[in-house]
Amino acid sequence: MQDIVLTVFALTALLGLVSLLLPLADRLAVPYAVLLAAVGCAIGALSAFASSLVGVGIVGDMVHALDGFDLTAEALLYIFLPALLFETALNVDVQRLTEEIAPVLLLAVIGVLVSTLVVGVALWASFGVAFLACLMLGAVVATTDPVAVVAVFRDIGAPRRLTMLVEGESLFNDAAAIALYTLLLAMITGAHPANPLEALLDFVREFTGGLAAGYVAGRLVTWVLPALRDHRLGETTLTIALAYLVFVISERYLFVSGVVAVVTAGLVINHEGHRRLSPSSWKTLIRTWEQIGFWATSLIFLLAAMMVPHLLTGATLNQLALLAVLTVAAFAARAITLYGLMPMLSAVGLAQRVGLDLKLVILWGGMRGAVSLALALAATQNEALAPEIRQFIGVLATGFVLFTLFVCAPTLRPLMRWLHLDQLSPADIALRDRVMALYLSTIGDQISQVALEHHIGSDVATDATRWYAGRAEAAALIAEENAQLPPEARLRSAVRILVEREEELYRQHFDARAMSRRALARLLSRITLLRDAAKSGGIAEYRAAGARVVEFPRDFRFNLGLQRYLGIEWPLARDIADRFEAQLIARLVIQELRGFNADQLHRLFGGGPSKALDAELATRLDLVGQAADALQLQYPSYAHALQSQFLTLWAIRQEELQYQRLRSESIITPEVFNDVIKGLTERRRDAERRPLLDLGLERQALVARVTMFADLDPRKRAKISRLLRPLLAVPGQTVVRKGEHGDSMFFISSGAVEVRLAPQPVRLGSGDFFGELALIDNRPRTADVVALGFCRLLRLSSRDFNRLMRTDDGLRQQINAIAKERRDGATAD
Ligand code: CMP
């Protein structure tokens, strides 16, 4: 181990260098990763060459430090890989990733297996090198590195889908390749029996184990995060600890894939953190991670590239031929996955089709990078491997990585241009021109105004204005032509913008602290429905999704069940309170959206689409309004409390904005500002405490409201009420389902239900009962009974019902009489 001072010296010097490489890459128009690799190789070669020539002193020490960097591959992977992967996972669009999960996993996992096999067999068959060593090399070169490629994609404005596929693939294939590499290593060194089936099972176990470990750890942290109460430094630190802890624990103690675990944990934080942290905290977290990710990527690349000269020592001409075979085989393997396996996936409906042009880019853009180099390094450093195998893997893997970086990466951009993948879609072009036509002329007008105010000569202003006027005119002309764009396409674009705007507005309300995190989460999960609809089609899908938005979600049903069967009330009460709050905000936001549509979208897309959208928004507003009214009717005092909380929070926010303005204009000093903000924060904390919702399921009160029981003498009523279980039914809920076995009957204490009978449904209200026929006649339920609004019911189990019918003559007569009427009614029909 070299002197720690020298290590710090060398590392910081490298960081200094890295900071300069960024602008240099821009200037040279080469991908940053490619420049890093080139510089790394050069440093490696130079420091090795110069270290025997220089003595001590600042330059000498630096050269020795760089040359003597005895970083092991394990250190490289343990120090940098978790940060690198976590950061990528944090920035991936999880929504899109889930949509594309089938092709991503195919590319990542199956792709790695195919690559390992094809490369292994090709090299073994053509040169007779040990088969397992060839397979191992196949695994080493199977990891793709998105850094170089994604940068090109972003630069060139490639379709988002392409970026998603390549990024997603690289996230998971590192894991697959590392797991496979470790397995093959164990087989070569004899630590693991060379049984393919067992190896495959091990591979699956590691992968799924990693998924589970990462998921659990990620959930745990998202659960703890809100408890840190907006302490941003703490929040970010916790996620850093998560990335490394989950990696080490998975690898060392659980014997599952640490890489998969980190990626999964990152995805969970990505998905959940957004909802659980305040927007500014989330921004801080992402920024910090961006910095960490940048350091990790740069250093892992640079350090791995510095080893290249060392890895290539002893390369022979014969190995050049091997490299040629390896290159052809690696591309062939990727082509098999892309052109052979992926269409099969689409054919069985597991994935959307990927166009031939995108496939070609994915094929050519499969850069190999730091992880391949680190694995090659690990192989060369492994004493358990025979020297010739170490050298074989070191040289060939490095050669191939260099080929992809120095040949494929620089040619990717021309390839994409050739395929026209650098162009915007027609809808985007139309939108761009319209935006330019609309806004450039406004800016032109403003220029003259500003020039006048600042005493700038009119000739100067005219020059500037002319340019804008010219551009605006040209754009207007093109926009005119594009008005020919089919109306559906314009409508589709408008719907998409509307959905994005809706999400943005929810976030703004949350940012203004006008609603709880739980309500935001609920609203955002609904946005997903709307977004999918907007993507998949036109207005009809949007309408259907809008209607689904007010439905009760699945977990809600679970909570209804908890209350119904176990009498546990609070999860349901909390759910309903969330719903209340979400509806309050949704109403507001849809109103705002109508304004946005009438103003902005009308200007951008014209009257037709805007009118159609307004009709949809009006329907949505109606639906949300009805749902909110149903709640308000049932829980008026709670609705009142919530509305007053909303107003208080809104007022506090306005107050805060005022103070911030006064502070930014230096009217109040920092001390005064802090003082008023302190008071405000306390008031806000009090106001944010949401009142508890009482579902109103107190048994005595409910029993008293059923006339049949109210008339009984108190002792008898008390006896019966002990047998009844209060229960809440929500609008649209099917309380009793036709054809099912009946285990209880219900009395309606408040609200109304509908018995779905043909040809005419029958409505029952407070004091009525239902579900008795199945118990008396001992046969399946005769009809669906659906709650029309929020209903409070009393449930009587069949056992207690039978007992009551035996012992209570009055009740039996009443129930039997009504049951008979109902049966007769059915026969008469
Ligand atoms: P059951 O058959 O257990 O489940 C469906 C219930 O609908 C049934 O019991 C009755 O309580 C109710 N029901 C059936 N027919 C009528 C009717 N004609 N009028 C009112 N309620 C009815």
Coordinates of C-alpha atoms and ligand atoms in Angstrom, one line a residue, residues 736-746 754-757 760-764 769-777 779-785 818-819 821-826 829, ligand 1:
V736 CA -73.9 -8.5 -1.5
R737 CA -73.1 -10.3 -4.7
K738 CA -75.6 -12.5 -6.6
G739 CA -74.9 -16.2 -6.6
E740 CA -72.6 -16.0 -3.6
H741 CA -73.1 -18.0 -0.4
G742 CA -74.7 -15.8 2.2
D743 CA -73.1 -15.6 5.7
S744 CA -74.9 -12.6 7.0
M745 CA -77.7 -10.0 6.6
F746 CA -77.6 -6.2 6.8
E754 CA -79.8 -0.5 -4.7
V755 CA -81.0 -4.1 -5.2
R756 CA -80.1 -4.8 -8.8
L757 CA -83.2 -6.6 -9.9
Q760 CA -86.2 -2.5 -12.3
P761 CA -83.7 -2.1 -9.5
V762 CA -85.2 -1.5 -6.0
R763 CA -83.9 1.1 -3.7
L764 CA -83.7 0.5 0.0
F769 CA -82.6 -4.6 5.6
F770 CA -81.3 -6.9 3.0
G771 CA -79.4 -10.2 2.6
E772 CA -82.0 -12.1 4.6
L773 CA -83.3 -14.4 1.7
A774 CA -80.1 -16.4 1.4
L775 CA -80.1 -17.1 5.2
I776 CA -83.8 -18.0 5.5
D777 CA -84.0 -20.1 2.3
R779 CA -79.6 -20.8 -1.0
P780 CA -77.3 -18.4 -2.9
R781 CA -77.8 -14.6 -2.9
T782 CA -80.6 -13.6 -5.3
A783 CA -79.3 -10.3 -6.4
D784 CA -76.4 -7.8 -6.3
V785 CA -76.9 -5.1 -3.6
I818 CA -90.9 -8.8 4.2
A819 CA -89.0 -11.7 2.8
E821 CA -93.2 -10.0 -0.1
R822 CA -89.9 -10.0 -1.9
R823 CA -90.1 -13.6 -3.0
D824 CA -93.6 -13.1 -4.2
G825 CA -92.5 -10.0 -6.0
A826 CA -89.9 -12.1 -7.8
D829 CA -92.4 -10.9 -12.3
Ligands
CMP1 P1 -80.3 -12.3 -0.6 O1 -80.8 -13.2 -1.6 O2 -79.5 -12.9 0.5 O3 -79.3 -11.2 -1.4 C1 -79.9 -10.3 -2.3 C2 -80.9 -9.5 -1.5 O4 -81.6 -8.6 -2.2 C3 -82.0 -10.4 -1.0 O5 -81.4 -11.3 0.0 C4 -82.9 -9.4 -0.4 O6 -82.6 -8.9 0.8 C5 -82.9 -8.4 -1.5 N1 -84.0 -8.4 -2.4 C6 -84.2 -9.4 -3.2 N2 -85.4 -9.2 -3.9 C7 -85.9 -8.0 -3.4 C8 -87.0 -7.2 -3.7 N3 -87.9 -7.5 -4.6 N4 -87.1 -6.0 -3.0 C9 -86.3 -5.7 -2.1 N5 -85.2 -6.4 -1.8 C10 -85.0 -7.5 -2.5

